[in-house]
Amino acid sequence: KRRGTEVRTVRTAAAAAAAGREGATVVFVDLDTPRLPVLEIVAAVAGDPALSGVGLVGFYSHVETDRAREARAAGCRTVLPRSAFVLQLDALLG
């Protein structure tokens, strides 16, 4: 927010895809959120050809390597441990 970037939180795959169609330039997915269908969200954004220009970044706890592997298999273009995500956030926002 301090950069003037609009941030919107979504909780479903349909809402994430809709955000991309409505002009979001990047979708960030916290892969460690147990109450959200994070892999469905990744697959919905990654699998929609209309969203090919939308950045898709998943971040995870460094100990959850299986979740990172699952996200990559679901089509997540960039998967980072949380520590790297925090350090690179400004650059990822563009």
PDB file of N, CA and C in Angstrom:
ATOM      1  N   LYS A   1       0.823  -1.192   0.000  1.00  0.00           N
ATOM      2  CA  LYS A   1       0.000   0.000   0.000  1.00  0.00           C
ATOM      3  C   LYS A   1       0.868   1.258   0.000  1.00  0.00           C
ATOM      4  N   ARG A   2       1.998   1.206   0.675  1.00  0.00           N
ATOM      5  CA  ARG A   2       2.853   2.397   0.724  1.00  0.00           C
ATOM      6  C   ARG A   2       3.395   2.764  -0.644  1.00  0.00           C
ATOM      7  N   ARG A   3       3.409   1.834  -1.563  1.00  0.00           N
ATOM      8  CA  ARG A   3       3.862   2.106  -2.930  1.00  0.00           C
ATOM      9  C   ARG A   3       2.738   2.621  -3.805  1.00  0.00           C
ATOM     10  N   GLY A   4       1.522   2.645  -3.250  1.00  0.00           N
ATOM     11  CA  GLY A   4       0.377   3.059  -4.049  1.00  0.00           C
ATOM     12  C   GLY A   4      -0.192   1.931  -4.884  1.00  0.00           C
ATOM     13  N   THR A   5       0.209   0.725  -4.586  1.00  0.00           N
ATOM     14  CA  THR A   5      -0.274  -0.443  -5.315  1.00  0.00           C
ATOM     15  C   THR A   5      -1.553  -0.947  -4.672  1.00  0.00           C
ATOM     16  N   GLU A   6      -2.567  -1.156  -5.480  1.00  0.00           N
ATOM     17  CA  GLU A   6      -3.817  -1.701  -4.960  1.00  0.00           C
ATOM     18  C   GLU A   6      -3.616  -3.177  -4.629  1.00  0.00           C
ATOM     19  N   VAL A   7      -4.084  -3.567  -3.473  1.00  0.00           N
ATOM     20  CA  VAL A   7      -3.990  -4.954  -3.039  1.00  0.00           C
ATOM     21  C   VAL A   7      -5.394  -5.454  -2.763  1.00  0.00           C
ATOM     22  N   ARG A   8      -5.698  -6.610  -3.299  1.00  0.00           N
ATOM     23  CA  ARG A   8      -7.004  -7.214  -3.065  1.00  0.00           C
ATOM     24  C   ARG A   8      -6.787  -8.652  -2.624  1.00  0.00           C
ATOM     25  N   THR A   9      -7.552  -9.068  -1.630  1.00  0.00           N
ATOM     26  CA  THR A   9      -7.477 -10.437  -1.132  1.00  0.00           C
ATOM     27  C   THR A   9      -8.623 -11.238  -1.719  1.00  0.00           C
ATOM     28  N   VAL A  10      -8.301 -12.415  -2.237  1.00  0.00           N
ATOM     29  CA  VAL A  10      -9.327 -13.319  -2.756  1.00  0.00           C
ATOM     30  C   VAL A  10      -9.191 -14.665  -2.061  1.00  0.00           C
ATOM     31  N   ARG A  11     -10.281 -15.408  -2.039  1.00  0.00           N
ATOM     32  CA  ARG A  11     -10.269 -16.679  -1.303  1.00  0.00           C
ATOM     33  C   ARG A  11     -10.674 -17.888  -2.150  1.00  0.00           C
ATOM     34  N   THR A  12     -10.925 -17.670  -3.426  1.00  0.00           N
ATOM     35  CA  THR A  12     -11.330 -18.783  -4.289  1.00  0.00           C
ATOM     36  C   THR A  12     -10.573 -18.719  -5.604  1.00  0.00           C
ATOM     37  N   ALA A  13     -10.547 -19.842  -6.292  1.00  0.00           N
ATOM     38  CA  ALA A  13      -9.909 -19.899  -7.603  1.00  0.00           C
ATOM     39  C   ALA A  13     -10.620 -18.981  -8.584  1.00  0.00           C
ATOM     40  N   ALA A  14     -11.946 -18.966  -8.547  1.00  0.00           N
ATOM     41  CA  ALA A  14     -12.720 -18.120  -9.460  1.00  0.00           C
ATOM     42  C   ALA A  14     -12.409 -16.644  -9.217  1.00  0.00           C
ATOM     43  N   ALA A  15     -12.299 -16.248  -7.962  1.00  0.00           N
ATOM     44  CA  ALA A  15     -12.013 -14.854  -7.648  1.00  0.00           C
ATOM     45  C   ALA A  15     -10.601 -14.462  -8.079  1.00  0.00           C
ATOM     46  N   ALA A  16      -9.643 -15.363  -7.953  1.00  0.00           N
ATOM     47  CA  ALA A  16      -8.275 -15.074  -8.393  1.00  0.00           C
ATOM     48  C   ALA A  16      -8.221 -14.907  -9.906  1.00  0.00           C
ATOM     49  N   ALA A  17      -8.898 -15.789 -10.622  1.00  0.00           N
ATOM     50  CA  ALA A  17      -8.945 -15.678 -12.080  1.00  0.00           C
ATOM     51  C   ALA A  17      -9.661 -14.394 -12.498  1.00  0.00           C
ATOM     52  N   ALA A  18     -10.733 -14.059 -11.816  1.00  0.00           N
ATOM     53  CA  ALA A  18     -11.467 -12.826 -12.121  1.00  0.00           C
ATOM     54  C   ALA A  18     -10.579 -11.609 -11.889  1.00  0.00           C
ATOM     55  N   ALA A  19      -9.799 -11.613 -10.828  1.00  0.00           N
ATOM     56  CA  ALA A  19      -8.895 -10.495 -10.553  1.00  0.00           C
ATOM     57  C   ALA A  19      -7.901 -10.321 -11.703  1.00  0.00           C
ATOM     58  N   GLY A  20      -7.399 -11.431 -12.208  1.00  0.00           N
ATOM     59  CA  GLY A  20      -6.491 -11.363 -13.353  1.00  0.00           C
ATOM     60  C   GLY A  20      -7.165 -10.794 -14.585  1.00  0.00           C
ATOM     61  N   ARG A  21      -8.390 -11.203 -14.841  1.00  0.00           N
ATOM     62  CA  ARG A  21      -9.132 -10.687 -15.993  1.00  0.00           C
ATOM     63  C   ARG A  21      -9.497  -9.211 -15.815  1.00  0.00           C
ATOM     64  N   GLU A  22      -9.574  -8.766 -14.562  1.00  0.00           N
ATOM     65  CA  GLU A  22      -9.938  -7.372 -14.274  1.00  0.00           C
ATOM     66  C   GLU A  22      -8.721  -6.459 -14.187  1.00  0.00           C
ATOM     67  N   GLY A  23      -7.548  -6.968 -14.512  1.00  0.00           N
ATOM     68  CA  GLY A  23      -6.385  -6.114 -14.600  1.00  0.00           C
ATOM     69  C   GLY A  23      -5.284  -6.333 -13.585  1.00  0.00           C
ATOM     70  N   ALA A  24      -5.420  -7.304 -12.690  1.00  0.00           N
ATOM     71  CA  ALA A  24      -4.324  -7.580 -11.762  1.00  0.00           C
ATOM     72  C   ALA A  24      -3.085  -7.952 -12.575  1.00  0.00           C
ATOM     73  N   THR A  25      -1.953  -7.450 -12.153  1.00  0.00           N
ATOM     74  CA  THR A  25      -0.719  -7.758 -12.871  1.00  0.00           C
ATOM     75  C   THR A  25       0.024  -8.937 -12.267  1.00  0.00           C
ATOM     76  N   VAL A  26      -0.287  -9.232 -10.996  1.00  0.00           N
ATOM     77  CA  VAL A  26       0.354 -10.361 -10.326  1.00  0.00           C
ATOM     78  C   VAL A  26      -0.602 -10.923  -9.283  1.00  0.00           C
ATOM     79  N   VAL A  27      -0.566 -12.244  -9.148  1.00  0.00           N
ATOM     80  CA  VAL A  27      -1.333 -12.933  -8.114  1.00  0.00           C
ATOM     81  C   VAL A  27      -0.322 -13.609  -7.203  1.00  0.00           C
ATOM     82  N   PHE A  28      -0.373 -13.257  -5.920  1.00  0.00           N
ATOM     83  CA  PHE A  28       0.471 -13.876  -4.921  1.00  0.00           C
ATOM     84  C   PHE A  28      -0.350 -14.906  -4.171  1.00  0.00           C
ATOM     85  N   VAL A  29       0.220 -16.078  -3.951  1.00  0.00           N
ATOM     86  CA  VAL A  29      -0.487 -17.156  -3.264  1.00  0.00           C
ATOM     87  C   VAL A  29       0.353 -17.630  -2.084  1.00  0.00           C
ATOM     88  N   ASP A  30      -0.210 -17.483  -0.889  1.00  0.00           N
ATOM     89  CA  ASP A  30       0.448 -18.022   0.308  1.00  0.00           C
ATOM     90  C   ASP A  30       0.156 -19.514   0.331  1.00  0.00           C
ATOM     91  N   LEU A  31       1.114 -20.301  -0.046  1.00  0.00           N
ATOM     92  CA  LEU A  31       0.920 -21.742  -0.205  1.00  0.00           C
ATOM     93  C   LEU A  31       0.730 -22.477   1.115  1.00  0.00           C
ATOM     94  N   ASP A  32       0.959 -21.795   2.218  1.00  0.00           N
ATOM     95  CA  ASP A  32       0.817 -22.407   3.541  1.00  0.00           C
ATOM     96  C   ASP A  32      -0.540 -22.144   4.182  1.00  0.00           C
ATOM     97  N   THR A  33      -1.460 -21.557   3.463  1.00  0.00           N
ATOM     98  CA  THR A  33      -2.767 -21.226   4.031  1.00  0.00           C
ATOM     99  C   THR A  33      -3.673 -22.457   3.962  1.00  0.00           C
ATOM    100  N   PRO A  34      -3.889 -23.125   5.080  1.00  0.00           N
ATOM    101  CA  PRO A  34      -4.634 -24.388   5.057  1.00  0.00           C
ATOM    102  C   PRO A  34      -6.124 -24.223   4.774  1.00  0.00           C
ATOM    103  N   ARG A  35      -6.687 -23.074   5.031  1.00  0.00           N
ATOM    104  CA  ARG A  35      -8.131 -22.915   4.858  1.00  0.00           C
ATOM    105  C   ARG A  35      -8.527 -22.457   3.454  1.00  0.00           C
ATOM    106  N   LEU A  36      -7.565 -22.297   2.585  1.00  0.00           N
ATOM    107  CA  LEU A  36      -7.863 -21.900   1.211  1.00  0.00           C
ATOM    108  C   LEU A  36      -7.415 -22.987   0.237  1.00  0.00           C
ATOM    109  N   PRO A  37      -8.107 -23.097  -0.886  1.00  0.00           N
ATOM    110  CA  PRO A  37      -7.723 -24.092  -1.899  1.00  0.00           C
ATOM    111  C   PRO A  37      -6.568 -23.570  -2.759  1.00  0.00           C
ATOM    112  N   VAL A  38      -5.391 -23.462  -2.152  1.00  0.00           N
ATOM    113  CA  VAL A  38      -4.286 -22.780  -2.810  1.00  0.00           C
ATOM    114  C   VAL A  38      -3.865 -23.433  -4.134  1.00  0.00           C
ATOM    115  N   LEU A  39      -3.870 -24.737  -4.200  1.00  0.00           N
ATOM    116  CA  LEU A  39      -3.475 -25.377  -5.459  1.00  0.00           C
ATOM    117  C   LEU A  39      -4.529 -25.184  -6.537  1.00  0.00           C
ATOM    118  N   GLU A  40      -5.791 -25.105  -6.153  1.00  0.00           N
ATOM    119  CA  GLU A  40      -6.856 -24.787  -7.117  1.00  0.00           C
ATOM    120  C   GLU A  40      -6.677 -23.366  -7.641  1.00  0.00           C
ATOM    121  N   ILE A  41      -6.321 -22.456  -6.749  1.00  0.00           N
ATOM    122  CA  ILE A  41      -6.091 -21.066  -7.160  1.00  0.00           C
ATOM    123  C   ILE A  41      -4.940 -21.006  -8.156  1.00  0.00           C
ATOM    124  N   VAL A  42      -3.849 -21.675  -7.849  1.00  0.00           N
ATOM    125  CA  VAL A  42      -2.698 -21.710  -8.755  1.00  0.00           C
ATOM    126  C   VAL A  42      -3.113 -22.279 -10.108  1.00  0.00           C
ATOM    127  N   ALA A  43      -3.797 -23.406 -10.100  1.00  0.00           N
ATOM    128  CA  ALA A  43      -4.194 -24.053 -11.349  1.00  0.00           C
ATOM    129  C   ALA A  43      -5.150 -23.190 -12.161  1.00  0.00           C
ATOM    130  N   ALA A  44      -6.044 -22.474 -11.499  1.00  0.00           N
ATOM    131  CA  ALA A  44      -7.007 -21.621 -12.215  1.00  0.00           C
ATOM    132  C   ALA A  44      -6.304 -20.478 -12.936  1.00  0.00           C
ATOM    133  N   VAL A  45      -5.349 -19.871 -12.280  1.00  0.00           N
ATOM    134  CA  VAL A  45      -4.623 -18.757 -12.908  1.00  0.00           C
ATOM    135  C   VAL A  45      -3.658 -19.286 -13.973  1.00  0.00           C
ATOM    136  N   ALA A  46      -2.912 -20.319 -13.635  1.00  0.00           N
ATOM    137  CA  ALA A  46      -1.922 -20.867 -14.561  1.00  0.00           C
ATOM    138  C   ALA A  46      -2.561 -21.497 -15.793  1.00  0.00           C
ATOM    139  N   GLY A  47      -3.751 -22.055 -15.621  1.00  0.00           N
ATOM    140  CA  GLY A  47      -4.393 -22.776 -16.716  1.00  0.00           C
ATOM    141  C   GLY A  47      -5.265 -21.933 -17.626  1.00  0.00           C
ATOM    142  N   ASP A  48      -5.398 -20.661 -17.349  1.00  0.00           N
ATOM    143  CA  ASP A  48      -6.253 -19.790 -18.148  1.00  0.00           C
ATOM    144  C   ASP A  48      -5.393 -19.026 -19.153  1.00  0.00           C
ATOM    145  N   PRO A  49      -5.493 -19.338 -20.440  1.00  0.00           N
ATOM    146  CA  PRO A  49      -4.649 -18.673 -21.439  1.00  0.00           C
ATOM    147  C   PRO A  49      -4.807 -17.146 -21.436  1.00  0.00           C
ATOM    148  N   ALA A  50      -5.965 -16.658 -21.050  1.00  0.00           N
ATOM    149  CA  ALA A  50      -6.182 -15.206 -21.002  1.00  0.00           C
ATOM    150  C   ALA A  50      -5.355 -14.543 -19.903  1.00  0.00           C
ATOM    151  N   LEU A  51      -4.842 -15.335 -18.978  1.00  0.00           N
ATOM    152  CA  LEU A  51      -4.065 -14.794 -17.864  1.00  0.00           C
ATOM    153  C   LEU A  51      -2.562 -15.051 -18.004  1.00  0.00           C
ATOM    154  N   SER A  52      -2.130 -15.391 -19.191  1.00  0.00           N
ATOM    155  CA  SER A  52      -0.714 -15.735 -19.384  1.00  0.00           C
ATOM    156  C   SER A  52       0.219 -14.573 -19.064  1.00  0.00           C
ATOM    157  N   GLY A  53      -0.257 -13.355 -19.130  1.00  0.00           N
ATOM    158  CA  GLY A  53       0.568 -12.193 -18.812  1.00  0.00           C
ATOM    159  C   GLY A  53       0.537 -11.793 -17.349  1.00  0.00           C
ATOM    160  N   VAL A  54      -0.267 -12.488 -16.560  1.00  0.00           N
ATOM    161  CA  VAL A  54      -0.386 -12.178 -15.135  1.00  0.00           C
ATOM    162  C   VAL A  54       0.693 -12.955 -14.381  1.00  0.00           C
ATOM    163  N   GLY A  55       1.472 -12.261 -13.580  1.00  0.00           N
ATOM    164  CA  GLY A  55       2.483 -12.940 -12.772  1.00  0.00           C
ATOM    165  C   GLY A  55       1.812 -13.844 -11.752  1.00  0.00           C
ATOM    166  N   LEU A  56       2.407 -14.961 -11.482  1.00  0.00           N
ATOM    167  CA  LEU A  56       1.874 -15.917 -10.517  1.00  0.00           C
ATOM    168  C   LEU A  56       3.010 -16.327  -9.598  1.00  0.00           C
ATOM    169  N   VAL A  57       2.919 -15.906  -8.334  1.00  0.00           N
ATOM    170  CA  VAL A  57       4.002 -16.136  -7.374  1.00  0.00           C
ATOM    171  C   VAL A  57       3.440 -16.843  -6.152  1.00  0.00           C
ATOM    172  N   GLY A  58       3.995 -17.989  -5.852  1.00  0.00           N
ATOM    173  CA  GLY A  58       3.633 -18.706  -4.639  1.00  0.00           C
ATOM    174  C   GLY A  58       4.772 -18.604  -3.642  1.00  0.00           C
ATOM    175  N   PHE A  59       4.421 -18.448  -2.376  1.00  0.00           N
ATOM    176  CA  PHE A  59       5.457 -18.425  -1.351  1.00  0.00           C
ATOM    177  C   PHE A  59       5.072 -19.381  -0.235  1.00  0.00           C
ATOM    178  N   TYR A  60       6.108 -19.921   0.442  1.00  0.00           N
ATOM    179  CA  TYR A  60       5.886 -21.010   1.390  1.00  0.00           C
ATOM    180  C   TYR A  60       6.949 -20.987   2.482  1.00  0.00           C
ATOM    181  N   SER A  61       6.653 -21.668   3.561  1.00  0.00           N
ATOM    182  CA  SER A  61       7.644 -21.862   4.620  1.00  0.00           C
ATOM    183  C   SER A  61       8.752 -22.753   4.068  1.00  0.00           C
ATOM    184  N   HIS A  62       9.983 -22.425   4.354  1.00  0.00           N
ATOM    185  CA  HIS A  62      11.112 -23.164   3.789  1.00  0.00           C
ATOM    186  C   HIS A  62      11.100 -24.655   4.131  1.00  0.00           C
ATOM    187  N   VAL A  63      10.348 -25.053   5.130  1.00  0.00           N
ATOM    188  CA  VAL A  63      10.299 -26.472   5.484  1.00  0.00           C
ATOM    189  C   VAL A  63       9.223 -27.231   4.700  1.00  0.00           C
ATOM    190  N   GLU A  64       8.365 -26.516   3.993  1.00  0.00           N
ATOM    191  CA  GLU A  64       7.266 -27.139   3.247  1.00  0.00           C
ATOM    192  C   GLU A  64       7.653 -27.391   1.791  1.00  0.00           C
ATOM    193  N   THR A  65       8.705 -28.116   1.580  1.00  0.00           N
ATOM    194  CA  THR A  65       9.193 -28.329   0.218  1.00  0.00           C
ATOM    195  C   THR A  65       8.215 -29.127  -0.643  1.00  0.00           C
ATOM    196  N   ASP A  66       7.433 -29.998  -0.030  1.00  0.00           N
ATOM    197  CA  ASP A  66       6.429 -30.736  -0.804  1.00  0.00           C
ATOM    198  C   ASP A  66       5.388 -29.784  -1.366  1.00  0.00           C
ATOM    199  N   ARG A  67       4.970 -28.811  -0.577  1.00  0.00           N
ATOM    200  CA  ARG A  67       3.979 -27.840  -1.040  1.00  0.00           C
ATOM    201  C   ARG A  67       4.541 -27.022  -2.198  1.00  0.00           C
ATOM    202  N   ALA A  68       5.800 -26.673  -2.130  1.00  0.00           N
ATOM    203  CA  ALA A  68       6.438 -25.935  -3.222  1.00  0.00           C
ATOM    204  C   ALA A  68       6.441 -26.779  -4.497  1.00  0.00           C
ATOM    205  N   ARG A  69       6.757 -28.043  -4.361  1.00  0.00           N
ATOM    206  CA  ARG A  69       6.776 -28.955  -5.512  1.00  0.00           C
ATOM    207  C   ARG A  69       5.372 -29.084  -6.107  1.00  0.00           C
ATOM    208  N   GLU A  70       4.356 -29.200  -5.250  1.00  0.00           N
ATOM    209  CA  GLU A  70       2.961 -29.297  -5.715  1.00  0.00           C
ATOM    210  C   GLU A  70       2.542 -28.034  -6.450  1.00  0.00           C
ATOM    211  N   ALA A  71       2.953 -26.884  -5.954  1.00  0.00           N
ATOM    212  CA  ALA A  71       2.601 -25.620  -6.600  1.00  0.00           C
ATOM    213  C   ALA A  71       3.233 -25.522  -7.989  1.00  0.00           C
ATOM    214  N   ARG A  72       4.489 -25.922  -8.097  1.00  0.00           N
ATOM    215  CA  ARG A  72       5.141 -25.922  -9.414  1.00  0.00           C
ATOM    216  C   ARG A  72       4.417 -26.858 -10.373  1.00  0.00           C
ATOM    217  N   ALA A  73       4.040 -28.034  -9.883  1.00  0.00           N
ATOM    218  CA  ALA A  73       3.327 -28.999 -10.728  1.00  0.00           C
ATOM    219  C   ALA A  73       1.961 -28.463 -11.150  1.00  0.00           C
ATOM    220  N   ALA A  74       1.344 -27.635 -10.312  1.00  0.00           N
ATOM    221  CA  ALA A  74       0.033 -27.049 -10.635  1.00  0.00           C
ATOM    222  C   ALA A  74       0.166 -25.871 -11.597  1.00  0.00           C
ATOM    223  N   GLY A  75       1.412 -25.445 -11.862  1.00  0.00           N
ATOM    224  CA  GLY A  75       1.628 -24.383 -12.836  1.00  0.00           C
ATOM    225  C   GLY A  75       2.112 -23.065 -12.278  1.00  0.00           C
ATOM    226  N   CYS A  76       2.448 -23.019 -11.000  1.00  0.00           N
ATOM    227  CA  CYS A  76       2.931 -21.771 -10.406  1.00  0.00           C
ATOM    228  C   CYS A  76       4.263 -21.403 -11.057  1.00  0.00           C
ATOM    229  N   ARG A  77       4.334 -20.222 -11.617  1.00  0.00           N
ATOM    230  CA  ARG A  77       5.500 -19.810 -12.394  1.00  0.00           C
ATOM    231  C   ARG A  77       6.707 -19.472 -11.519  1.00  0.00           C
ATOM    232  N   THR A  78       6.453 -18.869 -10.370  1.00  0.00           N
ATOM    233  CA  THR A  78       7.528 -18.505  -9.445  1.00  0.00           C
ATOM    234  C   THR A  78       7.149 -19.014  -8.067  1.00  0.00           C
ATOM    235  N   VAL A  79       8.013 -19.809  -7.475  1.00  0.00           N
ATOM    236  CA  VAL A  79       7.767 -20.360  -6.138  1.00  0.00           C
ATOM    237  C   VAL A  79       8.989 -20.032  -5.287  1.00  0.00           C
ATOM    238  N   LEU A  80       8.732 -19.321  -4.188  1.00  0.00           N
ATOM    239  CA  LEU A  80       9.824 -18.839  -3.348  1.00  0.00           C
ATOM    240  C   LEU A  80       9.590 -19.178  -1.888  1.00  0.00           C
ATOM    241  N   PRO A  81      10.647 -19.468  -1.155  1.00  0.00           N
ATOM    242  CA  PRO A  81      10.489 -19.556   0.292  1.00  0.00           C
ATOM    243  C   PRO A  81      10.084 -18.163   0.804  1.00  0.00           C
ATOM    244  N   ARG A  82       9.342 -18.140   1.890  1.00  0.00           N
ATOM    245  CA  ARG A  82       8.823 -16.881   2.428  1.00  0.00           C
ATOM    246  C   ARG A  82       9.928 -15.837   2.623  1.00  0.00           C
ATOM    247  N   SER A  83      11.098 -16.240   3.110  1.00  0.00           N
ATOM    248  CA  SER A  83      12.187 -15.285   3.356  1.00  0.00           C
ATOM    249  C   SER A  83      12.626 -14.601   2.065  1.00  0.00           C
ATOM    250  N   ALA A  84      12.733 -15.338   0.980  1.00  0.00           N
ATOM    251  CA  ALA A  84      13.112 -14.760  -0.314  1.00  0.00           C
ATOM    252  C   ALA A  84      11.978 -13.894  -0.860  1.00  0.00           C
ATOM    253  N   PHE A  85      10.750 -14.328  -0.665  1.00  0.00           N
ATOM    254  CA  PHE A  85       9.594 -13.555  -1.121  1.00  0.00           C
ATOM    255  C   PHE A  85       9.588 -12.167  -0.472  1.00  0.00           C
ATOM    256  N   VAL A  86       9.810 -12.116   0.823  1.00  0.00           N
ATOM    257  CA  VAL A  86       9.821 -10.837   1.537  1.00  0.00           C
ATOM    258  C   VAL A  86      10.924  -9.927   0.990  1.00  0.00           C
ATOM    259  N   LEU A  87      12.085 -10.484   0.750  1.00  0.00           N
ATOM    260  CA  LEU A  87      13.198  -9.683   0.237  1.00  0.00           C
ATOM    261  C   LEU A  87      12.951  -9.182  -1.192  1.00  0.00           C
ATOM    262  N   GLN A  88      12.212  -9.959  -1.977  1.00  0.00           N
ATOM    263  CA  GLN A  88      12.005  -9.627  -3.396  1.00  0.00           C
ATOM    264  C   GLN A  88      10.661  -8.960  -3.677  1.00  0.00           C
ATOM    265  N   LEU A  89       9.863  -8.727  -2.661  1.00  0.00           N
ATOM    266  CA  LEU A  89       8.503  -8.242  -2.881  1.00  0.00           C
ATOM    267  C   LEU A  89       8.449  -6.977  -3.727  1.00  0.00           C
ATOM    268  N   ASP A  90       9.253  -5.977  -3.428  1.00  0.00           N
ATOM    269  CA  ASP A  90       9.226  -4.743  -4.230  1.00  0.00           C
ATOM    270  C   ASP A  90       9.482  -5.031  -5.707  1.00  0.00           C
ATOM    271  N   ALA A  91      10.460  -5.859  -5.989  1.00  0.00           N
ATOM    272  CA  ALA A  91      10.777  -6.195  -7.373  1.00  0.00           C
ATOM    273  C   ALA A  91       9.643  -6.975  -8.028  1.00  0.00           C
ATOM    274  N   LEU A  92       9.001  -7.859  -7.270  1.00  0.00           N
ATOM    275  CA  LEU A  92       7.911  -8.658  -7.812  1.00  0.00           C
ATOM    276  C   LEU A  92       6.691  -7.806  -8.140  1.00  0.00           C
ATOM    277  N   LEU A  93       6.523  -6.719  -7.415  1.00  0.00           N
ATOM    278  CA  LEU A  93       5.407  -5.810  -7.690  1.00  0.00           C
ATOM    279  C   LEU A  93       5.630  -4.988  -8.943  1.00  0.00           C
ATOM    280  N   GLY A  94       6.855  -4.941  -9.413  1.00  0.00           N
ATOM    281  CA  GLY A  94       7.154  -4.252 -10.658  1.00  0.00           C
ATOM    282  C   GLY A  94       7.631  -2.863 -10.541  1.00  0.00           C
TER     283      GLY A  94
END
